[in-house]
Short mmCIF file of C-alpha atoms in Angstrom, two decimals:
data_model
loop_
_atom_site.label_atom_id
_atom_site.label_comp_id
_atom_site.label_asym_id
_atom_site.label_seq_id
_atom_site.Cartn_x
_atom_site.Cartn_y
_atom_site.Cartn_z
CA UNK A 1 69.45 145.71 55.50
CA UNK A 2 68.70 147.32 52.14
CA UNK A 3 67.82 150.98 52.73
CA UNK A 4 65.45 152.14 49.99
CA UNK A 5 65.06 155.85 49.16
CA UNK A 6 61.77 157.36 50.46
CA UNK A 7 60.65 160.87 50.50
CA UNK A 8 59.39 162.63 53.58
CA UNK A 9 55.91 162.61 52.07
CA UNK A 10 55.67 158.85 52.19
CA UNK A 11 57.71 158.08 55.24
CA UNK A 12 54.70 157.73 57.49
CA UNK A 13 54.49 155.47 60.50
CA UNK A 14 52.42 152.86 58.70
CA UNK A 15 53.92 152.94 55.28
CA UNK A 16 54.64 149.31 54.39
CA UNK A 17 54.81 148.25 58.00
CA UNK A 18 54.26 144.56 58.73
CA UNK A 19 54.09 145.17 62.43
CA UNK A 20 51.81 147.66 63.97
CA UNK A 21 53.46 150.98 65.18
CA UNK A 22 53.02 149.91 68.81
CA UNK A 23 54.49 146.54 68.27
CA UNK A 24 57.38 148.14 66.46
CA UNK A 25 57.89 150.54 69.37
CA UNK A 26 57.90 147.66 71.94
CA UNK A 27 60.28 145.72 69.84
CA UNK A 28 62.62 148.74 69.56
CA UNK A 29 62.36 149.07 73.35
CA UNK A 30 63.33 145.38 73.76
CA UNK A 31 66.49 146.17 71.60
CA UNK A 32 67.38 149.00 74.03
CA UNK A 33 66.67 146.71 77.04
CA UNK A 34 69.06 144.06 75.77
CA UNK A 35 71.71 146.56 74.70
CA UNK A 36 71.42 148.40 78.05
CA UNK A 37 72.08 145.14 79.88
CA UNK A 38 75.36 144.99 77.91
CA UNK A 39 76.73 148.47 78.21
CA UNK A 40 75.31 149.32 81.64
CA UNK A 41 76.79 146.01 82.90
CA UNK A 42 80.17 147.10 81.51
CA UNK A 43 79.96 150.63 82.88
CA UNK A 44 79.05 149.42 86.40
CA UNK A 45 82.51 147.79 86.69
CA UNK A 46 84.58 149.45 84.06
CA UNK A 47 86.76 151.32 86.49
CA UNK A 48 87.56 148.43 88.81
CA UNK A 49 88.15 146.18 85.77
CA UNK A 50 90.73 148.56 84.27
CA UNK A 51 92.33 148.62 87.72
CA UNK A 52 92.67 144.83 87.81
CA UNK A 53 94.48 145.06 84.44
CA UNK A 54 97.07 147.48 85.99
CA UNK A 55 95.55 150.93 85.03
CA UNK A 56 96.26 153.75 87.40
CA UNK A 57 93.47 156.04 88.76
CA UNK A 58 94.49 158.70 86.19
CA UNK A 59 94.13 156.25 83.32
CA UNK A 60 90.70 155.01 84.67
CA UNK A 61 89.47 158.58 84.96
CA UNK A 62 90.83 159.51 81.44
CA UNK A 63 89.19 156.49 79.74
CA UNK A 64 85.89 156.66 81.41
CA UNK A 65 85.62 160.45 81.17
CA UNK A 66 86.62 160.46 77.48
CA UNK A 67 84.12 157.74 76.85
CA UNK A 68 81.21 159.68 78.33
CA UNK A 69 82.30 162.79 76.47
CA UNK A 70 82.47 160.92 73.21
CA UNK A 71 79.00 159.42 73.77
CA UNK A 72 77.54 162.94 74.01
CA UNK A 73 79.72 165.27 71.82
CA UNK A 74 80.07 162.96 68.82
CA UNK A 75 76.36 163.25 68.38
CA UNK A 76 76.89 166.69 67.00
CA UNK A 77 78.40 164.91 63.97
CA UNK A 78 76.43 161.69 63.83
CA UNK A 79 73.04 163.46 64.00
CA UNK A 80 73.60 165.61 60.85
CA UNK A 81 75.26 162.60 59.20
CA UNK A 82 72.10 160.63 59.62
CA UNK A 83 69.91 163.41 58.27
CA UNK A 84 72.12 164.15 55.29
CA UNK A 85 72.45 160.50 54.28
CA UNK A 86 68.94 159.35 55.32
CA UNK A 87 70.65 156.08 56.49
CA UNK A 88 69.15 156.24 60.04
CA UNK A 89 68.67 152.52 60.14
CA UNK A 90 72.30 151.58 59.12
CA UNK A 91 73.70 153.97 61.74
CA UNK A 92 71.48 152.42 64.37
CA UNK A 93 72.53 148.87 63.52
CA UNK A 94 76.20 149.91 63.38
CA UNK A 95 75.93 151.57 66.82
CA UNK A 96 74.26 148.57 68.45
CA UNK A 97 76.70 146.14 66.82
CA UNK A 98 79.61 147.97 68.40
CA UNK A 99 78.11 147.49 71.80
CA UNK A 100 77.22 143.87 71.20
CA UNK A 101 80.83 143.08 70.03
CA UNK A 102 83.04 145.39 72.02
CA UNK A 103 81.78 144.59 75.56
CA UNK A 104 82.15 140.82 75.43
CA UNK A 105 85.60 141.19 73.84
CA UNK A 106 86.69 142.85 77.15
CA UNK A 107 86.76 139.30 78.58
CA UNK A 108 89.93 138.67 76.55
CA UNK A 109 91.93 141.55 77.93
CA UNK A 110 93.47 139.67 81.06
CA UNK A 111 94.96 137.18 78.60
CA UNK A 112 96.82 139.88 76.67
CA UNK A 113 99.28 140.71 79.48
CA UNK A 114 100.62 144.30 79.45
CA UNK A 115 98.63 145.07 76.31
CA UNK A 116 95.38 144.29 78.18
CA UNK A 117 94.95 147.86 79.46
CA UNK A 118 95.30 149.47 75.96
CA UNK A 119 92.97 146.95 74.37
CA UNK A 120 90.38 147.28 77.09
CA UNK A 121 90.53 151.10 76.88
CA UNK A 122 90.10 150.93 73.10
CA UNK A 123 87.07 148.62 73.36
CA UNK A 124 85.43 150.84 76.02
CA UNK A 125 85.95 153.96 73.78
CA UNK A 126 84.67 152.08 70.76
CA UNK A 127 81.47 151.04 72.63
CA UNK A 128 80.83 154.63 73.66
CA UNK A 129 81.35 155.76 70.01
CA UNK A 130 78.70 153.22 69.08
CA UNK A 131 76.35 154.92 71.49
CA UNK A 132 77.05 158.25 69.81
CA UNK A 133 76.50 156.76 66.34
CA UNK A 134 73.19 155.20 67.05
CA UNK A 135 71.44 157.47 69.55
CA UNK A 136 70.30 160.47 67.28
CA UNK A 137 69.32 158.09 64.42
CA UNK A 138 67.47 155.75 66.76
CA UNK A 139 65.45 158.56 68.34
CA UNK A 140 64.57 159.94 64.90
CA UNK A 141 63.27 156.49 63.85
CA UNK A 142 61.26 156.10 66.95
CA UNK A 143 59.65 159.50 66.34
CA UNK A 144 58.98 158.41 62.82
CA UNK A 145 57.09 155.29 63.96
CA UNK A 146 55.28 157.14 66.70
CA UNK A 147 54.16 160.19 64.67
CA UNK A 148 50.43 161.00 64.86
CA UNK A 149 49.79 161.79 68.57
CA UNK A 150 51.64 159.05 70.40
CA UNK A 151 55.12 160.54 70.79
CA UNK A 152 55.02 160.78 74.59
CA UNK A 153 53.82 157.21 75.07
CA UNK A 154 56.29 155.77 72.55
CA UNK A 155 59.29 157.46 74.20
CA UNK A 156 57.86 156.59 77.66
CA UNK A 157 57.52 152.94 76.78
CA UNK A 158 60.99 152.83 75.22
CA UNK A 159 62.56 154.46 78.22
CA UNK A 160 60.80 152.09 80.69
CA UNK A 161 62.13 149.07 78.86
CA UNK A 162 65.55 150.75 78.64
CA UNK A 163 65.61 151.11 82.44
CA UNK A 164 64.88 147.37 82.93
CA UNK A 165 68.11 146.61 81.08
CA UNK A 166 70.07 149.29 82.97
CA UNK A 167 68.95 147.61 86.20
CA UNK A 168 69.41 143.96 85.07
CA UNK A 169 72.89 144.26 83.40
CA UNK A 170 74.93 145.27 86.52
CA UNK A 171 73.14 142.63 88.53
CA UNK A 172 74.14 139.96 86.04
CA UNK A 173 77.78 141.16 86.02
CA UNK A 174 77.69 141.28 89.93
CA UNK A 175 76.16 137.74 90.14
CA UNK A 176 78.86 136.20 87.82
CA UNK A 177 81.56 138.03 89.67
CA UNK A 178 80.25 136.66 93.00
CA UNK A 179 80.24 133.10 91.62
CA UNK A 180 83.71 133.25 89.89
CA UNK A 181 85.58 135.74 92.06
CA UNK A 182 86.80 137.63 88.91
CA UNK A 183 85.23 140.21 86.60
CA UNK A 184 86.02 139.02 83.05
CA UNK A 185 83.52 136.18 82.91
CA UNK A 186 80.73 138.64 83.34
CA UNK A 187 81.68 140.39 80.12
CA UNK A 188 81.59 137.02 78.33
CA UNK A 189 78.07 136.44 79.64
CA UNK A 190 76.98 139.74 78.25
CA UNK A 191 77.52 138.39 74.76
CA UNK A 192 74.11 136.74 75.16
CA UNK A 193 71.89 139.79 75.46
CA UNK A 194 74.20 141.55 72.87
CA UNK A 195 73.50 138.74 70.34
CA UNK A 196 69.78 138.92 71.11
CA UNK A 197 69.63 142.56 70.55
CA UNK A 198 70.99 142.09 67.01
CA UNK A 199 68.45 139.31 66.37
CA UNK A 200 65.63 141.58 67.39
CA UNK A 201 66.99 144.32 65.06
CA UNK A 202 67.05 141.77 62.25
CA UNK A 203 63.38 141.01 62.89
CA UNK A 204 62.59 144.71 62.95
CA UNK A 205 64.19 145.00 59.45
CA UNK A 206 61.86 142.26 58.24
CA UNK A 207 58.73 143.33 59.91
CA UNK A 208 58.96 147.12 59.97
CA UNK A 209 60.42 148.23 56.65
CA UNK A 210 59.48 151.82 57.42
CA UNK A 211 62.50 151.79 59.82
CA UNK A 212 64.95 150.52 57.18
CA UNK A 213 63.86 152.97 54.40
CA UNK A 214 66.18 155.85 53.83
CA UNK A 215 64.45 159.28 54.17
CA UNK A 216 65.63 161.64 51.47
CA UNK A 217 64.40 165.15 52.32
CA UNK A 218 62.33 166.70 49.55
CA UNK A 219 62.04 170.45 49.86
CA UNK A 220 59.15 170.41 47.34
CA UNK A 221 56.96 168.65 49.79
CA UNK A 222 54.87 170.79 52.03
CA UNK A 223 54.65 169.72 55.61
CA UNK A 224 51.38 168.83 57.18
CA UNK A 225 49.68 171.06 59.72
CA UNK A 226 51.04 168.89 62.59
CA UNK A 227 54.61 168.85 61.33
CA UNK A 228 57.15 171.76 61.17
CA UNK A 229 58.21 172.69 57.65
CA UNK A 230 61.26 170.72 56.40
CA UNK A 231 64.11 173.14 55.77
CA UNK A 232 66.81 172.41 53.10
CA UNK A 233 69.43 170.06 54.45
CA UNK A 234 72.59 172.08 55.20
CA UNK A 235 76.21 171.16 55.74
CA UNK A 236 79.11 172.48 57.77
CA UNK A 237 79.63 173.56 61.36
CA UNK A 238 76.51 175.68 61.48
CA UNK A 239 74.37 172.65 60.46
CA UNK A 240 76.00 170.35 63.03
CA UNK A 241 75.26 172.92 65.78
CA UNK A 242 71.58 173.15 64.53
CA UNK A 243 71.79 176.94 63.87
CA UNK A 244 68.91 176.53 61.26
CA UNK A 245 66.72 174.75 63.71
CA UNK A 246 63.76 176.60 65.31
CA UNK A 247 64.64 179.11 67.96
CA UNK A 248 62.14 177.55 70.41
CA UNK A 249 64.22 174.26 70.11
CA UNK A 250 67.32 176.01 71.28
CA UNK A 251 65.45 177.70 74.22
CA UNK A 252 63.99 174.35 75.15
CA UNK A 253 67.48 172.76 74.98
CA UNK A 254 68.84 175.50 77.30
CA UNK A 255 66.02 174.86 79.81
CA UNK A 256 66.63 171.12 79.76
CA UNK A 257 70.37 171.77 80.31
CA UNK A 258 69.63 173.90 83.41
CA UNK A 259 67.35 171.24 84.76
CA UNK A 260 69.97 168.54 84.13
CA UNK A 261 72.65 170.55 85.79
CA UNK A 262 70.60 170.93 88.95
CA UNK A 263 69.66 167.28 88.91
CA UNK A 264 73.26 166.30 89.83
CA UNK A 265 74.37 162.67 89.37
CA UNK A 266 73.57 159.69 91.46
CA UNK A 267 77.32 159.41 92.19
CA UNK A 268 77.19 162.75 94.11
CA UNK A 269 74.03 161.77 95.94
CA UNK A 270 75.28 158.31 96.90
CA UNK A 271 78.69 159.78 97.88
CA UNK A 272 76.95 161.91 100.40
CA UNK A 273 74.61 159.45 102.00
CA UNK A 274 77.40 156.86 102.28
CA UNK A 275 79.81 159.35 103.74
CA UNK A 276 77.25 160.40 106.45
CA UNK A 277 76.57 156.64 107.25
CA UNK A 278 72.89 156.77 106.31
CA UNK A 279 73.34 153.97 103.86
CA UNK A 280 75.90 151.23 103.83
CA UNK A 281 78.14 151.11 100.77
CA UNK A 282 76.92 147.59 99.87
CA UNK A 283 73.27 148.89 99.88
CA UNK A 284 73.97 151.82 97.46
CA UNK A 285 72.99 149.69 94.35
CA UNK A 286 69.67 148.91 96.06
CA UNK A 287 68.94 152.55 96.46
CA UNK A 288 69.88 153.12 92.86
CA UNK A 289 67.44 150.48 91.87
CA UNK A 290 64.71 152.47 93.56
CA UNK A 291 65.60 155.45 91.34
CA UNK A 292 65.52 153.35 88.22
CA UNK A 293 62.07 151.97 89.16
CA UNK A 294 60.62 155.40 89.65
CA UNK A 295 62.27 156.58 86.47
CA UNK A 296 60.54 153.90 84.47
CA UNK A 297 57.17 154.68 85.98
CA UNK A 298 57.62 158.41 85.41
CA UNK A 299 58.63 157.89 81.77
CA UNK A 300 55.41 155.89 81.13
CA UNK A 301 53.13 158.17 83.08
CA UNK A 302 54.39 161.47 81.78
CA UNK A 303 54.33 160.09 78.22
CA UNK A 304 50.67 159.45 78.44
CA UNK A 305 49.99 162.87 79.95
CA UNK A 306 52.18 164.44 77.15
CA UNK A 307 50.04 162.92 74.45
CA UNK A 308 46.77 163.88 76.19
CA UNK A 309 47.49 167.44 77.49
CA UNK A 310 50.64 168.51 75.69
CA UNK A 311 54.14 169.54 76.83
CA UNK A 312 53.06 171.55 79.82
CA UNK A 313 53.62 168.39 81.90
CA UNK A 314 57.42 169.20 81.51
CA UNK A 315 56.90 172.23 83.80
CA UNK A 316 57.02 169.89 86.75
CA UNK A 317 60.65 169.00 86.13
CA UNK A 318 62.28 172.27 87.48
CA UNK A 319 59.97 172.02 90.50
CA UNK A 320 61.17 168.47 91.27
CA UNK A 321 64.79 169.31 90.80
CA UNK A 322 64.58 172.38 92.98
CA UNK A 323 63.30 170.41 96.00
CA UNK A 324 65.87 167.56 95.72
CA UNK A 325 68.90 169.04 97.57
CA UNK A 326 67.11 169.43 100.92
CA UNK A 327 65.84 165.83 100.67
CA UNK A 328 68.85 163.94 99.31
CA UNK A 329 71.29 165.80 101.64
CA UNK A 330 69.06 165.36 104.74
CA UNK A 331 70.43 163.80 107.92
CA UNK A 332 67.71 161.19 108.08
CA UNK A 333 67.11 158.11 105.87
CA UNK A 334 63.38 158.73 105.06
CA UNK A 335 63.78 162.09 103.31
CA UNK A 336 66.88 160.80 101.46
CA UNK A 337 64.97 157.83 100.06
CA UNK A 338 62.08 160.14 99.10
CA UNK A 339 64.63 162.42 97.40
CA UNK A 340 66.16 159.58 95.47
CA UNK A 341 62.70 158.45 94.32
CA UNK A 342 62.02 162.00 92.98
CA UNK A 343 65.46 162.06 91.50
CA UNK A 344 64.41 158.98 89.50
CA UNK A 345 61.20 160.66 88.42
CA UNK A 346 62.97 163.70 87.08
CA UNK A 347 65.62 161.55 85.42
CA UNK A 348 62.92 159.45 83.68
CA UNK A 349 61.21 162.61 82.32
CA UNK A 350 64.44 164.21 81.15
CA UNK A 351 65.47 161.11 79.18
CA UNK A 352 62.11 160.31 77.65
CA UNK A 353 59.29 162.81 77.41
CA UNK A 354 61.59 165.67 76.57
CA UNK A 355 62.47 163.74 73.40
CA UNK A 356 58.83 163.74 72.42
CA UNK A 357 58.86 167.56 72.53
CA UNK A 358 62.12 167.68 70.54
CA UNK A 359 60.25 165.57 67.82
CA UNK A 360 57.32 168.01 68.03
CA UNK A 361 59.28 171.16 67.27
CA UNK A 362 62.12 169.92 64.95
CA UNK A 363 61.29 169.13 61.29
CA UNK A 364 61.33 165.48 60.45
CA UNK A 365 64.28 165.83 58.05
CA UNK A 366 66.38 167.38 60.81
CA UNK A 367 65.37 165.28 63.85
CA UNK A 368 68.65 163.32 64.17
CA UNK A 369 70.53 166.62 64.15
CA UNK A 370 68.16 167.97 66.70
CA UNK A 371 68.64 164.98 69.02
CA UNK A 372 72.45 165.27 68.60
CA UNK A 373 72.44 168.97 69.49
CA UNK A 374 70.04 168.36 72.41
CA UNK A 375 72.17 165.59 73.89
CA UNK A 376 75.30 167.74 73.58
CA UNK A 377 73.66 170.65 75.36
CA UNK A 378 72.27 168.42 78.06
CA UNK A 379 75.71 166.86 78.48
CA UNK A 380 77.36 170.27 78.99
CA UNK A 381 74.71 170.94 81.64
CA UNK A 382 75.49 167.66 83.37
CA UNK A 383 79.26 168.39 83.32
CA UNK A 384 78.71 171.84 84.84
CA UNK A 385 76.33 170.54 87.41
CA UNK A 386 78.64 167.77 88.38
CA UNK A 387 81.57 170.13 88.90
CA UNK A 388 79.42 172.55 91.03
CA UNK A 389 77.87 169.84 93.07
CA UNK A 390 81.20 168.15 93.69
CA UNK A 391 82.73 171.34 94.89
CA UNK A 392 79.94 172.33 97.26
CA UNK A 393 78.29 169.04 98.46
CA UNK A 394 80.61 168.27 101.39
CA UNK A 395 80.96 171.58 103.16
CA UNK A 396 78.46 173.88 101.48
CA UNK A 397 75.22 171.87 100.94
CA UNK A 398 73.10 174.90 101.72
CA UNK A 399 74.86 176.97 99.08
CA UNK A 400 74.35 174.14 96.63
CA UNK A 401 70.65 174.00 97.36
CA UNK A 402 70.37 177.72 96.65
CA UNK A 403 72.38 177.49 93.38
CA UNK A 404 70.20 174.57 92.26
CA UNK A 405 66.99 176.50 93.06
CA UNK A 406 68.10 179.52 91.20
CA UNK A 407 68.95 177.41 88.12
CA UNK A 408 65.51 175.85 88.22
CA UNK A 409 63.78 179.21 88.41
CA UNK A 410 65.62 180.12 85.22
CA UNK A 411 64.73 176.79 83.64
CA UNK A 412 61.04 177.28 84.60
CA UNK A 413 60.94 180.79 83.08
CA UNK A 414 62.46 179.43 79.80
CA UNK A 415 60.12 176.45 79.68
CA UNK A 416 57.03 178.52 80.39
CA UNK A 417 57.96 180.87 77.60
CA UNK A 418 58.74 178.23 74.98
CA UNK A 419 55.83 175.97 75.71
CA UNK A 420 53.42 178.93 75.49
CA UNK A 421 54.70 179.65 71.99
CA UNK A 422 52.77 177.97 69.26
CA UNK A 423 53.97 176.88 65.90
#
């Protein structure tokens, strides 16, 4: 892949690029679409599959929980690693390759007898590590390509394509399982989109050399008026935690974490509407598809608005999250479906347009670090929100609604303050 040293002064979105920036963004989105088919297809049946191999409920919970924690917390290390080395492209390729290889290999687990559980668990954890390796570097590369006023649209298009893969992958696995009566052939089929994702990456390396070039921070270069000043690259725990990043970035991360905590997970929402009999268990994936569709539309729409009117569009997120509990926990189907659609809108914004704001406030030489810290803080918010929602949703839904509303008031205050501050 041949990373070539490049200073921050010459690493512009069009430097040596064969493809146009927008064609590059779409191709990058296609990589995410194909990779999402692979790992979302795996995640949709990881628990039941481990169970068929003989794993207990405790083992399933440990493996899947550790995997999600790895995918978020390891970014505190992989983000600074990308910024220090400048090898964003190599880390991106390694991360996608782990997904493309590990998931199809799960098809071999049933043939390994008693060792199948251990091998499957190791492959699942390795795939989640791949997610942690590539995500900060990939987001930094996307911001590099989209620099110059199109950050919102770039992240919106990327997220929309990503959601198509997240929707298609589980359906592919479910269809193969329905035809064969077992789960393992579905993993083998996922080798096809995995291989295609690597082929598109190879084309990106040829056609968009700005992605493959290593960015070596040069403190002698003065940032442009539209770019935060590049600080010296630091090492150690403080650097991994982003202590040298702008204060407004940390305030923004805290606000996003509060919004994420109040958003809850679809697992909590679906548990409630299935438990109350509003939606049959078999129809829950269809409701989830509704949420994914609205997430894709919201990512595209708010991305355009972000580029045109700035980050104030993000102020809508706490408002959306605050009104969700009365809707998704209602005793009638119509408000529940409306709430799920709004949940998808908030999810789409929190996983796309907020990344554009991170790129706008974090210096280019520290963006991978910023994305790693941001993901970890959001992850902590998601864990806290999941625990609170799980404890209150069955018998104390009204209390849960109040807690969510108070958290969103705090998020709105933080967002309003940080978005009013100018560089």
